[in-house]
Amino acid sequence: VSQPADLFLRLRRSIENLERAVSAERSTSQDERILRERTERIARQPQQVDAAPGAYSCLVFERCSGRYAVRLDALDDVGPLGPVAPVPGIPDAYLGVTARRGKVVAVVDLPRLFGSAADAGRPAWLIMTGDLACGLAADVLHDIIEIDSRKITRSMPTFPALVRTHTLGVLEDRTVVLDAQGLLADRSLRVEHRG
Amino acid sequence: MELDDPVYQELCATLHQEAGEQVERIGALLLELEQGASAERRQAILEEAFRQAHNLKGAAGSLGFTLTARLAHALESVLEHLREAAGASAAGAFDALQRALAAMPRALAADPGATADPEVDPALAELLAIHGKPSQPPGPSLRSEGLAHAEKPAEAHITAAVDREAVFTHVAVPRSGSGSTLISGAGAPPPRDETLRVSTKKLGALMSQVGELLAARMRTDQRLAELRELLLGEEELLERQSSLRALLRQREPGEPNGVSRQLSSTLASVSEHQKELVRRLRELVRGFESDALQSTILSGELQEDIRRIQTFPLSQVLDPVPRTVRNMARDAGKQVELQIEGAEIELDKKVLESLRDPLHHALRNAVDHGVERPEARIEAGKPSHGKVAIRAEHRGESVVITVQDDGPGVDFDAIRRRAIERGLLSFEQARELPEPRLIELLFEPGFTTRSKADRFSGRGVGLDVVRTNVEQLRGSVTLDSSPGAGTTVTIILPLTIYVVHSLILGVGDARFAIPISSIERILRLRPSEVLKVEQSDAVVVGGRPIAVMPLASLLGLPALPVERREWITVIVVGAAEMQCALAVDEIVGDETVLAKNLEAPLVRVKNIAGASVLGDGSVILMLNPLDLLRAASLREAEGRGLGVHEARERPPRLLLADDSFTTRSLERSVLELAGFEVMAVADGREALRALEERPFDVLVSDVDMPHLSGLELCRRLRAEERFRSLPVVLVTSLGSDQDRRKGLEVGADAYIVKSEFDHEKLVAVVNGLIGRP
């Protein structure tokens, strides 16, 4: 049986070790490992909330004063947009390509798909959906909203055919709700030059 | 063992791989036998072929691959029959044996548990007819007897050590998934305890990580450059502080007092601190440089070692070719002699795997469309045997593989007819289209000159597939043909597809990378060296005129006019027989970049081969040299030449700056009369603005003007590289020697005093400066 003095000594050593471990400089990889482990520990499966039938969550964002929303369950990744390299010879809808997590991905500018020719400055965010190496450019990320599909106005006939096909609806605050995955996978956006 | 059992699946995959190798080996042996072998060699060949068939039968039977085992058994029986009847001719059996080998993949696909197959059964019957014995049922199956009774599939190994010789004498890596392929070279297999199995997927992942390491190293270089810049800034600051202290000492040579003393003391203390900072920064830079160098060496070695592990000889793809060509020729009723050179050249595993199909298509074209039937050849005065040659050779960082036949060459009339029939060309266009452009049509999807497709070719899915596959590997494929001289398909492939040594080019604001292997020369030309050949600009390189055009125009980007420049930088890009000089704005440098393919939706972008992520996180696009050459040959930059000749042919543009309306009008009328296109402005500031907006050939300016004087205007122009060669004439009333000297000091080319002004003199001076008679 340990004596109280021994116990005290062991406790003291433990505290010292702990202090050393906390104050020691860690490498980036150690930090990353700790963060990864912590993320895994605190991560939870998304809670199944009782959503109304036909309702779904969307991320609302802005680009060149246009408001758009994309379904949350179709989102793969949202993050800051790095430098964009314009690619000569591809449709105007593309701003160019950028690096995202080591991959080269294409960046689509929604206003250009809607026919706006104005150059609206550099976007700040990249919204990736599905498995495609392609994302949507955004200036500002707004909120996550719940949309009742039965209560929104269907696509507008004045929209260009491509976006009309992939528009889920339009909200009263002029937000265009898009099927981003379908839009980006549309064949008309595919560039496949035959030599 | 259940069909979906992972271990069983693994064994099946291994069987598929092994069977492929065994079939190829037996085929090659039979071909050697067919081409004639000594009695001793004949026996050795039959022994080995028999052993391969026997092993295949055993492995197939143990896994319940009944049909495969039956076919292997029949094969074994015929080989045994030939072996035993030592003097018997095997000639009649070759076709049946080759057909049985050709049916083997089908049997493997139908198994396990298949008993019959419409393609396998005739091959079996044919073999049975030769040896006259019914096929024996194969031995017990692994599925019924369990693993313990299984004939263990041959082990495949890869040496653990990074020893080139050891690795390449006996290496096995799965072609895909979890199976394995045995590639044997000279020498006995190394002992088992020195080897381990590694999947190509894992090696590929390792190579990708090395690529990321390369990117990290590039980032380190960038940080180092930033650190050097910081050091430079601090050193400059230290120098300024020293100058300031010297100035203070000069101003107050005696004992300083009051504010000066305080200032001097503070400065001394700041300087000491600054010195220490600079010293530590220098140490840091030196240490960083040494570490960066070490890391460069180590990562380079690691990259090279992993590349070597993934590199295999071309023979891996070429070994089955003789048998394939033999069968193709036999089916087409032709006689073909195959010649292979350079099979020992080593290529990246992925490149090799992707080369199989293009090579097969190229050979199919050579046999089907190239070589004529024996009777036609004899009629044409050629030997009855046609020749097909595959040659591989190193060229820089690339491998050039040619498939050449000695047939009649491409039928250009047939291409013209087909193009008209398909509505691709009008009659007139077809007649006038040059032969290289007609050849390009052969690469169009679905384009064939055959009126009828057979089971081998004529569907027009050959060359376009070859091009697509090769270009996915950042390679190129071209076809050359001339009547009577046969056809040559040239495939150029990079030795490795992960890292590409590239030249970084500046085109306007954009940067592009182009593989250095595609660049033949880099030239710096004066605009006067650009020739006009009909409607094209050209430069003479090595005694030959080569078309030159701005890279920007080919890419559809705005091209800067070259007429202002003293020098034009061009890169000469070449592939096969095509060459073109591309004018670029700037050569930024060279870098080894990690190449990445663009992915869907940007599946294949014209002129772009891929992209790479640079150290600063930006993306640089990699140009596709062959696309550029193709675009150049199709004159896609037509009407967008260098602009040199246009500049020479139009009247010279003169910018006239003078604040006096009368003088301006007078000089303007004199100069316009002399054939100049004159733009007149009222001061130096307006002159600068005009020069920014459009190019001028010469500037004539007053000296004393509001806002910006002629001298200041001239000084500012000479400070900028683009205006350094612009001829400037100062016309002024300030006629003293000092004024003249000032004018010439700021960089004016001529100085005319208004009091001495005479029209003819002005025109003569201006003409002289722009080289106009």
CSV table of N, CA, C and O in Angstrom, one decimal, chain A residues 99-157:
chain,number,residue,atom,x,y,z
A,99,ALA,N,-6.8,25.6,-56.8
A,99,ALA,CA,-6.4,24.4,-56.1
A,99,ALA,C,-7.3,24.2,-54.8
A,99,ALA,O,-7.5,25.2,-54.1
A,100,ARG,N,-7.8,23.0,-54.7
A,100,ARG,CA,-8.6,22.8,-53.5
A,100,ARG,C,-8.2,21.4,-52.9
A,100,ARG,O,-8.4,20.4,-53.6
A,101,ARG,N,-7.6,21.4,-51.8
A,101,ARG,CA,-7.2,20.2,-51.1
A,101,ARG,C,-6.3,19.3,-52.0
A,101,ARG,O,-6.5,18.1,-52.2
A,102,GLY,N,-5.4,20.0,-52.7
A,102,GLY,CA,-4.4,19.3,-53.5
A,102,GLY,C,-4.9,18.9,-54.9
A,102,GLY,O,-4.2,18.5,-55.8
A,103,LYS,N,-6.2,19.2,-55.1
A,103,LYS,CA,-6.8,18.9,-56.5
A,103,LYS,C,-7.0,20.2,-57.2
A,103,LYS,O,-7.2,21.2,-56.7
A,104,VAL,N,-7.0,20.1,-58.6
A,104,VAL,CA,-7.3,21.2,-59.4
A,104,VAL,C,-8.8,21.2,-59.7
A,104,VAL,O,-9.2,20.2,-60.3
A,105,VAL,N,-9.5,22.2,-59.3
A,105,VAL,CA,-10.9,22.2,-59.6
A,105,VAL,C,-11.4,23.4,-60.4
A,105,VAL,O,-10.7,24.5,-60.3
A,106,ALA,N,-12.4,23.2,-61.2
A,106,ALA,CA,-12.9,24.3,-62.0
A,106,ALA,C,-13.9,25.2,-61.1
A,106,ALA,O,-14.5,24.7,-60.2
A,107,VAL,N,-13.9,26.5,-61.4
A,107,VAL,CA,-14.8,27.4,-60.6
A,107,VAL,C,-15.8,28.0,-61.6
A,107,VAL,O,-15.5,28.6,-62.6
A,108,VAL,N,-17.1,27.8,-61.2
A,108,VAL,CA,-18.2,28.3,-62.0
A,108,VAL,C,-18.8,29.5,-61.4
A,108,VAL,O,-19.0,29.6,-60.2
A,109,ASP,N,-19.1,30.5,-62.2
A,109,ASP,CA,-19.6,31.8,-61.8
A,109,ASP,C,-21.1,31.8,-62.2
A,109,ASP,O,-21.4,32.0,-63.3
A,110,LEU,N,-22.0,31.7,-61.2
A,110,LEU,CA,-23.4,31.6,-61.5
A,110,LEU,C,-23.9,32.8,-62.3
A,110,LEU,O,-24.7,32.6,-63.2
A,111,PRO,N,-23.6,34.1,-61.9
A,111,PRO,CA,-24.2,35.2,-62.7
A,111,PRO,C,-23.9,35.0,-64.2
A,111,PRO,O,-24.7,35.4,-65.0
A,112,ARG,N,-22.7,34.5,-64.5
A,112,ARG,CA,-22.4,34.3,-65.9
A,112,ARG,C,-23.3,33.3,-66.6
A,112,ARG,O,-23.6,33.4,-67.8
A,113,LEU,N,-23.7,32.3,-65.8
A,113,LEU,CA,-24.6,31.3,-66.3
A,113,LEU,C,-26.0,31.9,-66.6
A,113,LEU,O,-26.7,31.5,-67.5
A,114,PHE,N,-26.3,32.9,-65.8
A,114,PHE,CA,-27.6,33.6,-66.0
A,114,PHE,C,-27.5,34.7,-67.1
A,114,PHE,O,-28.4,35.4,-67.3
A,115,GLY,N,-26.3,34.8,-67.7
A,115,GLY,CA,-26.2,35.7,-68.8
A,115,GLY,C,-25.6,37.1,-68.4
A,115,GLY,O,-25.5,37.9,-69.3
A,116,SER,N,-25.2,37.3,-67.2
A,116,SER,CA,-24.6,38.5,-66.8
A,116,SER,C,-23.2,38.6,-67.3
A,116,SER,O,-22.4,37.7,-67.0
A,117,ALA,N,-22.8,39.7,-68.0
A,117,ALA,CA,-21.5,39.7,-68.6
A,117,ALA,C,-20.6,40.6,-67.7
A,117,ALA,O,-19.4,40.7,-67.9
A,118,ALA,N,-21.2,41.2,-66.7
A,118,ALA,CA,-20.4,42.2,-65.9
A,118,ALA,C,-19.3,41.4,-65.1
A,118,ALA,O,-19.5,40.4,-64.6
A,119,ASP,N,-18.1,42.1,-65.0
A,119,ASP,CA,-17.0,41.5,-64.3
A,119,ASP,C,-17.2,42.0,-62.8
A,119,ASP,O,-17.1,43.2,-62.6
A,120,ALA,N,-17.5,41.1,-61.9
A,120,ALA,CA,-17.9,41.5,-60.6
A,120,ALA,C,-16.8,41.3,-59.5
A,120,ALA,O,-17.1,41.2,-58.4
A,121,GLY,N,-15.6,41.3,-59.9
A,121,GLY,CA,-14.6,41.2,-58.9
A,121,GLY,C,-14.4,39.7,-58.4
A,121,GLY,O,-15.1,38.8,-58.8
A,122,ARG,N,-13.4,39.6,-57.6
A,122,ARG,CA,-13.0,38.3,-57.2
A,122,ARG,C,-13.8,37.7,-56.1
A,122,ARG,O,-14.0,38.4,-55.0
A,123,PRO,N,-14.4,36.5,-56.3
A,123,PRO,CA,-15.2,35.9,-55.2
A,123,PRO,C,-14.3,35.4,-54.0
A,123,PRO,O,-13.1,35.2,-54.2
A,124,ALA,N,-14.9,35.2,-52.9
A,124,ALA,CA,-14.1,34.8,-51.7
A,124,ALA,C,-14.3,33.4,-51.3
A,124,ALA,O,-13.4,32.8,-50.6
A,125,TRP,N,-15.3,32.8,-51.8
A,125,TRP,CA,-15.6,31.4,-51.3
A,125,TRP,C,-15.8,30.4,-52.5
A,125,TRP,O,-16.2,30.8,-53.5
A,126,LEU,N,-15.6,29.2,-52.2
A,126,LEU,CA,-15.8,28.1,-53.1
A,126,LEU,C,-16.7,27.1,-52.5
A,126,LEU,O,-16.4,26.6,-51.4
A,127,ILE,N,-17.8,26.8,-53.2
A,127,ILE,CA,-18.8,25.8,-52.7
A,127,ILE,C,-18.7,24.6,-53.6
A,127,ILE,O,-19.0,24.6,-54.8
A,128,MET,N,-18.3,23.5,-53.0
A,128,MET,CA,-18.1,22.2,-53.8
A,128,MET,C,-19.3,21.3,-53.5
A,128,MET,O,-19.7,21.1,-52.4
A,129,THR,N,-19.7,20.7,-54.6
A,129,THR,CA,-20.8,19.7,-54.4
A,129,THR,C,-20.5,18.4,-55.1
A,129,THR,O,-19.8,18.5,-56.1
A,130,GLY,N,-21.0,17.3,-54.6
A,130,GLY,CA,-20.8,16.0,-55.3
A,130,GLY,C,-19.3,15.6,-55.5
A,130,GLY,O,-18.4,16.1,-54.9
A,131,ASP,N,-19.1,14.7,-56.5
A,131,ASP,CA,-17.8,14.2,-56.7
A,131,ASP,C,-17.0,15.0,-57.8
A,131,ASP,O,-15.9,14.7,-58.1
A,132,LEU,N,-17.7,15.9,-58.5
A,132,LEU,CA,-17.1,16.6,-59.6
A,132,LEU,C,-15.9,17.5,-59.1
A,132,LEU,O,-16.0,18.1,-58.0
A,133,ALA,N,-14.9,17.7,-60.0
A,133,ALA,CA,-13.8,18.6,-59.6
A,133,ALA,C,-14.3,20.0,-60.1
A,133,ALA,O,-13.7,20.6,-60.9
A,134,CYS,N,-15.3,20.5,-59.5
A,134,CYS,CA,-15.9,21.7,-59.9
A,134,CYS,C,-16.7,22.3,-58.8
A,134,CYS,O,-17.4,21.6,-58.0
A,135,GLY,N,-16.7,23.7,-58.6
A,135,GLY,CA,-17.4,24.3,-57.5
A,135,GLY,C,-18.0,25.6,-58.0
A,135,GLY,O,-17.8,26.1,-59.1
A,136,LEU,N,-18.8,26.2,-57.1
A,136,LEU,CA,-19.5,27.5,-57.4
A,136,LEU,C,-18.8,28.6,-56.6
A,136,LEU,O,-18.4,28.4,-55.4
A,137,ALA,N,-18.6,29.7,-57.3
A,137,ALA,CA,-18.0,30.9,-56.6
A,137,ALA,C,-19.0,31.7,-55.8
A,137,ALA,O,-20.2,31.8,-56.3
A,138,ALA,N,-18.6,32.2,-54.7
A,138,ALA,CA,-19.5,33.0,-53.8
A,138,ALA,C,-18.7,34.2,-53.2
A,138,ALA,O,-17.6,34.0,-52.9
A,139,ASP,N,-19.4,35.3,-53.1
A,139,ASP,CA,-18.8,36.5,-52.5
A,139,ASP,C,-19.0,36.4,-51.0
A,139,ASP,O,-18.1,36.7,-50.2
A,140,VAL,N,-20.3,36.1,-50.6
A,140,VAL,CA,-20.6,36.1,-49.2
A,140,VAL,C,-21.5,34.9,-48.9
A,140,VAL,O,-22.3,34.5,-49.7
A,141,LEU,N,-21.2,34.2,-47.7
A,141,LEU,CA,-22.0,33.1,-47.3
A,141,LEU,C,-23.1,33.6,-46.3
A,141,LEU,O,-22.7,34.4,-45.4
A,142,HIS,N,-24.3,33.3,-46.5
A,142,HIS,CA,-25.4,33.9,-45.6
A,142,HIS,C,-25.7,32.9,-44.6
A,142,HIS,O,-25.0,32.5,-43.7
A,143,ASP,N,-26.9,32.3,-44.7
A,143,ASP,CA,-27.5,31.5,-43.7
A,143,ASP,C,-27.8,30.1,-44.2
A,143,ASP,O,-27.8,29.9,-45.4
A,144,ILE,N,-28.2,29.3,-43.2
A,144,ILE,CA,-28.8,28.0,-43.6
A,144,ILE,C,-30.3,28.1,-43.4
A,144,ILE,O,-30.7,28.5,-42.3
A,145,ILE,N,-31.1,27.9,-44.4
A,145,ILE,CA,-32.5,28.1,-44.3
A,145,ILE,C,-33.2,26.8,-44.6
A,145,ILE,O,-32.7,25.9,-45.3
A,146,GLU,N,-34.4,26.7,-44.1
A,146,GLU,CA,-35.3,25.5,-44.4
A,146,GLU,C,-36.3,25.9,-45.5
A,146,GLU,O,-36.9,27.0,-45.4
A,147,ILE,N,-36.4,25.1,-46.5
A,147,ILE,CA,-37.2,25.5,-47.7
A,147,ILE,C,-38.3,24.4,-47.8
A,147,ILE,O,-38.0,23.2,-47.8
A,148,ASP,N,-39.5,24.9,-47.9
A,148,ASP,CA,-40.6,24.0,-48.2
A,148,ASP,C,-40.9,24.0,-49.7
A,148,ASP,O,-41.3,25.0,-50.2
A,149,SER,N,-40.6,22.8,-50.3
A,149,SER,CA,-40.6,22.8,-51.7
A,149,SER,C,-42.0,23.0,-52.3
A,149,SER,O,-42.2,23.4,-53.4
A,150,ARG,N,-43.0,22.8,-51.4
A,150,ARG,CA,-44.4,23.0,-51.9
A,150,ARG,C,-44.8,24.5,-52.0
A,150,ARG,O,-45.8,24.9,-52.6
A,151,LYS,N,-44.0,25.3,-51.3
A,151,LYS,CA,-44.4,26.7,-51.2
A,151,LYS,C,-43.5,27.7,-52.0
A,151,LYS,O,-43.6,28.9,-51.9
A,152,ILE,N,-42.6,27.1,-52.8
A,152,ILE,CA,-41.7,28.1,-53.6
A,152,ILE,C,-42.2,28.1,-55.0
A,152,ILE,O,-42.7,27.1,-55.6
A,153,THR,N,-41.9,29.3,-55.6
A,153,THR,CA,-42.2,29.4,-57.0
A,153,THR,C,-41.3,28.6,-57.9
A,153,THR,O,-40.1,28.6,-57.6
A,154,ARG,N,-41.8,27.9,-58.8
A,154,ARG,CA,-41.0,27.1,-59.7
A,154,ARG,C,-40.1,28.0,-60.5
A,154,ARG,O,-40.3,29.2,-60.5
A,155,SER,N,-39.2,27.4,-61.3
A,155,SER,CA,-38.2,28.2,-62.1
A,155,SER,C,-38.9,29.2,-63.0
A,155,SER,O,-40.1,28.9,-63.4
A,156,MET,N,-38.2,30.2,-63.3
A,156,MET,CA,-38.8,31.3,-64.1
A,156,MET,C,-38.6,31.0,-65.6
A,156,MET,O,-37.4,30.6,-66.0
A,157,PRO,N,-39.5,31.2,-66.5
A,157,PRO,CA,-39.3,30.9,-67.9
A,157,PRO,C,-38.3,31.7,-68.6
A,157,PRO,O,-37.8,31.4,-69.6
